[in-house]
């Protein structure tokens, strides 16, 4: 377009964020988005696409404790964003602006978002290729930062446990903890239960709960965050419970 032969084109510019990982980073975080940090109804096609076309970042609610835990995991010797956070989701790129604004509004650490192309191809139609997309993006991140180990955070609604178990097998020794947010009211699918057992067999600490308190406690036990961070997560959860 800059060298269009007929029409004069006004110079265009754009800004983009680039994640440069600090040499002081101890580990990284790879997190799902849908129903892990923000309620999108990703397991329900109609609700999910209502989110795509009708909702704003201001209308979405963060799950309690998310901003506190993610900021705690991200901070380190070099400051509040020492440890990088990456977001891997099978949501379409249409939601990028909503997610980006949502993270900023709720003071959740920003990070690269690796979303999914939706289209008419066999590997793009609707939610096709969910597992393959997430595994490919997780591998892309791990290959880019071979010196880092990772905490994986997801939910029980979209096979995250199974995907993370496979990622742990493919990247042996690189996963230091997994948290699965339970969206099933405790009625965990057999497949998810087997995946969690597989992770535990690899000696990877796994927590599964509706809130992030168990994840915060486990992170503190592993030395990834401190006791004060755990208290902040608990306080945020209790405040939301009081509000109903």
mmCIF file of C-alpha atoms in Angstrom, residues 41-167:
data_model
loop_
_atom_site.group_PDB
_atom_site.id
_atom_site.type_symbol
_atom_site.label_atom_id
_atom_site.label_comp_id
_atom_site.label_asym_id
_atom_site.label_seq_id
_atom_site.Cartn_x
_atom_site.Cartn_y
_atom_site.Cartn_z
ATOM 1 C CA UNK A 41 -19.783 -19.215 28.748
ATOM 2 C CA UNK A 42 -17.258 -20.839 26.411
ATOM 3 C CA UNK A 43 -18.833 -24.268 26.878
ATOM 4 C CA UNK A 44 -22.136 -22.912 25.561
ATOM 5 C CA UNK A 45 -21.907 -21.885 21.904
ATOM 6 C CA UNK A 46 -24.820 -19.403 21.991
ATOM 7 C CA UNK A 47 -23.645 -17.697 25.190
ATOM 8 C CA UNK A 48 -20.093 -17.521 23.887
ATOM 9 C CA UNK A 49 -21.059 -15.811 20.650
ATOM 10 C CA UNK A 50 -23.318 -13.440 22.563
ATOM 11 C CA UNK A 51 -20.122 -12.395 24.340
ATOM 12 C CA UNK A 52 -18.421 -11.877 20.965
ATOM 13 C CA UNK A 53 -21.070 -9.603 19.494
ATOM 14 C CA UNK A 54 -22.795 -7.906 22.410
ATOM 15 C CA UNK A 55 -20.589 -7.410 25.453
ATOM 16 C CA UNK A 56 -17.931 -4.940 26.514
ATOM 17 C CA UNK A 57 -14.964 -5.319 28.839
ATOM 18 C CA UNK A 58 -16.770 -3.136 31.394
ATOM 19 C CA UNK A 59 -19.704 -5.556 31.525
ATOM 20 C CA UNK A 60 -17.557 -8.593 32.314
ATOM 21 C CA UNK A 61 -16.735 -9.649 35.868
ATOM 22 C CA UNK A 62 -13.389 -11.070 36.934
ATOM 23 C CA UNK A 63 -13.414 -14.125 39.143
ATOM 24 C CA UNK A 64 -12.438 -13.100 42.693
ATOM 25 C CA UNK A 65 -8.744 -13.190 43.483
ATOM 26 C CA UNK A 66 -7.606 -13.385 39.858
ATOM 27 C CA UNK A 67 -5.906 -10.004 39.737
ATOM 28 C CA UNK A 68 -4.249 -10.553 43.128
ATOM 29 C CA UNK A 69 -2.906 -14.016 42.296
ATOM 30 C CA UNK A 70 -1.707 -13.169 38.802
ATOM 31 C CA UNK A 71 0.060 -10.010 39.987
ATOM 32 C CA UNK A 72 1.662 -12.023 42.781
ATOM 33 C CA UNK A 73 2.910 -14.642 40.336
ATOM 34 C CA UNK A 74 4.208 -11.997 37.935
ATOM 35 C CA UNK A 75 6.196 -9.932 40.428
ATOM 36 C CA UNK A 76 9.843 -10.640 41.151
ATOM 37 C CA UNK A 77 13.274 -9.132 41.652
ATOM 38 C CA UNK A 78 12.986 -6.871 38.610
ATOM 39 C CA UNK A 79 9.569 -5.479 39.494
ATOM 40 C CA UNK A 80 5.853 -6.206 39.116
ATOM 41 C CA UNK A 81 6.153 -7.937 35.718
ATOM 42 C CA UNK A 82 9.329 -9.958 36.231
ATOM 43 C CA UNK A 83 7.692 -13.315 35.496
ATOM 44 C CA UNK A 84 5.823 -13.296 32.167
ATOM 45 C CA UNK A 85 2.163 -14.243 31.818
ATOM 46 C CA UNK A 86 0.870 -15.717 28.553
ATOM 47 C CA UNK A 87 -2.778 -16.259 27.658
ATOM 48 C CA UNK A 88 -3.718 -19.245 25.498
ATOM 49 C CA UNK A 89 -7.350 -19.599 24.503
ATOM 50 C CA UNK A 90 -9.524 -21.173 21.820
ATOM 51 C CA UNK A 91 -11.653 -18.040 21.744
ATOM 52 C CA UNK A 92 -11.635 -16.234 18.388
ATOM 53 C CA UNK A 93 -9.444 -13.243 17.643
ATOM 54 C CA UNK A 94 -12.682 -11.207 17.557
ATOM 55 C CA UNK A 95 -12.430 -11.096 21.368
ATOM 56 C CA UNK A 96 -8.880 -9.724 21.506
ATOM 57 C CA UNK A 97 -9.886 -6.112 22.210
ATOM 58 C CA UNK A 98 -12.406 -7.195 24.844
ATOM 59 C CA UNK A 99 -9.855 -9.383 26.615
ATOM 60 C CA UNK A 100 -7.119 -6.742 26.401
ATOM 61 C CA UNK A 101 -9.387 -4.083 27.891
ATOM 62 C CA UNK A 102 -10.640 -6.526 30.514
ATOM 63 C CA UNK A 103 -7.109 -7.283 31.723
ATOM 64 C CA UNK A 104 -6.282 -3.583 31.976
ATOM 65 C CA UNK A 105 -9.548 -2.672 33.755
ATOM 66 C CA UNK A 106 -9.060 -5.358 36.402
ATOM 67 C CA UNK A 107 -5.315 -4.768 36.781
ATOM 68 C CA UNK A 108 -4.464 -8.287 35.652
ATOM 69 C CA UNK A 109 -0.946 -8.492 34.164
ATOM 70 C CA UNK A 110 -0.932 -7.970 30.425
ATOM 71 C CA UNK A 111 0.713 -10.561 28.234
ATOM 72 C CA UNK A 112 0.675 -12.043 24.757
ATOM 73 C CA UNK A 113 -2.671 -13.594 23.843
ATOM 74 C CA UNK A 114 -2.614 -16.579 21.518
ATOM 75 C CA UNK A 115 -6.194 -16.929 20.307
ATOM 76 C CA UNK A 116 -7.756 -19.032 17.555
ATOM 77 C CA UNK A 117 -8.645 -18.401 13.927
ATOM 78 C CA UNK A 118 -12.285 -19.212 13.219
ATOM 79 C CA UNK A 119 -13.312 -19.904 9.631
ATOM 80 C CA UNK A 120 -14.722 -22.426 7.187
ATOM 81 C CA UNK A 121 -11.667 -24.665 7.059
ATOM 82 C CA UNK A 122 -11.953 -28.034 8.753
ATOM 83 C CA UNK A 123 -9.466 -27.077 11.472
ATOM 84 C CA UNK A 124 -11.128 -23.700 12.094
ATOM 85 C CA UNK A 125 -14.886 -24.286 11.956
ATOM 86 C CA UNK A 126 -16.595 -23.498 15.273
ATOM 87 C CA UNK A 127 -14.458 -25.052 18.031
ATOM 88 C CA UNK A 128 -12.618 -27.533 15.861
ATOM 89 C CA UNK A 129 -8.992 -28.152 16.740
ATOM 90 C CA UNK A 130 -9.337 -26.983 20.364
ATOM 91 C CA UNK A 131 -6.755 -29.384 21.815
ATOM 92 C CA UNK A 132 -4.371 -29.025 18.908
ATOM 93 C CA UNK A 133 -4.482 -25.228 19.037
ATOM 94 C CA UNK A 134 -3.724 -25.013 22.752
ATOM 95 C CA UNK A 135 -0.975 -27.638 22.643
ATOM 96 C CA UNK A 136 0.635 -25.900 19.674
ATOM 97 C CA UNK A 137 0.566 -22.501 21.393
ATOM 98 C CA UNK A 138 1.898 -23.913 24.683
ATOM 99 C CA UNK A 139 4.749 -25.548 22.765
ATOM 100 C CA UNK A 140 5.435 -22.271 20.957
ATOM 101 C CA UNK A 141 5.823 -20.445 24.269
ATOM 102 C CA UNK A 142 7.967 -23.141 25.859
ATOM 103 C CA UNK A 143 10.222 -23.371 22.819
ATOM 104 C CA UNK A 144 10.685 -19.594 22.872
ATOM 105 C CA UNK A 145 11.774 -19.630 26.533
ATOM 106 C CA UNK A 146 13.575 -22.953 27.095
ATOM 107 C CA UNK A 147 15.122 -21.707 30.347
ATOM 108 C CA UNK A 148 11.749 -21.165 32.031
ATOM 109 C CA UNK A 149 9.421 -23.542 33.816
ATOM 110 C CA UNK A 150 5.702 -22.763 33.859
ATOM 111 C CA UNK A 151 2.586 -22.656 36.000
ATOM 112 C CA UNK A 152 -0.516 -23.680 34.009
ATOM 113 C CA UNK A 153 -3.972 -22.355 34.944
ATOM 114 C CA UNK A 154 -7.216 -23.431 33.303
ATOM 115 C CA UNK A 155 -10.729 -24.672 33.986
ATOM 116 C CA UNK A 156 -12.633 -27.938 33.932
ATOM 117 C CA UNK A 157 -15.060 -26.901 31.202
ATOM 118 C CA UNK A 158 -12.920 -27.278 28.074
ATOM 119 C CA UNK A 159 -10.497 -30.189 28.544
ATOM 120 C CA UNK A 160 -7.746 -28.007 30.018
ATOM 121 C CA UNK A 161 -6.703 -30.748 32.453
ATOM 122 C CA UNK A 162 -6.219 -33.245 29.610
ATOM 123 C CA UNK A 163 -4.392 -30.670 27.491
ATOM 124 C CA UNK A 164 -2.086 -29.733 30.352
ATOM 125 C CA UNK A 165 -1.374 -33.396 31.113
ATOM 126 C CA UNK A 166 -0.328 -33.928 27.497
ATOM 127 C CA UNK A 167 1.778 -30.745 27.575
#
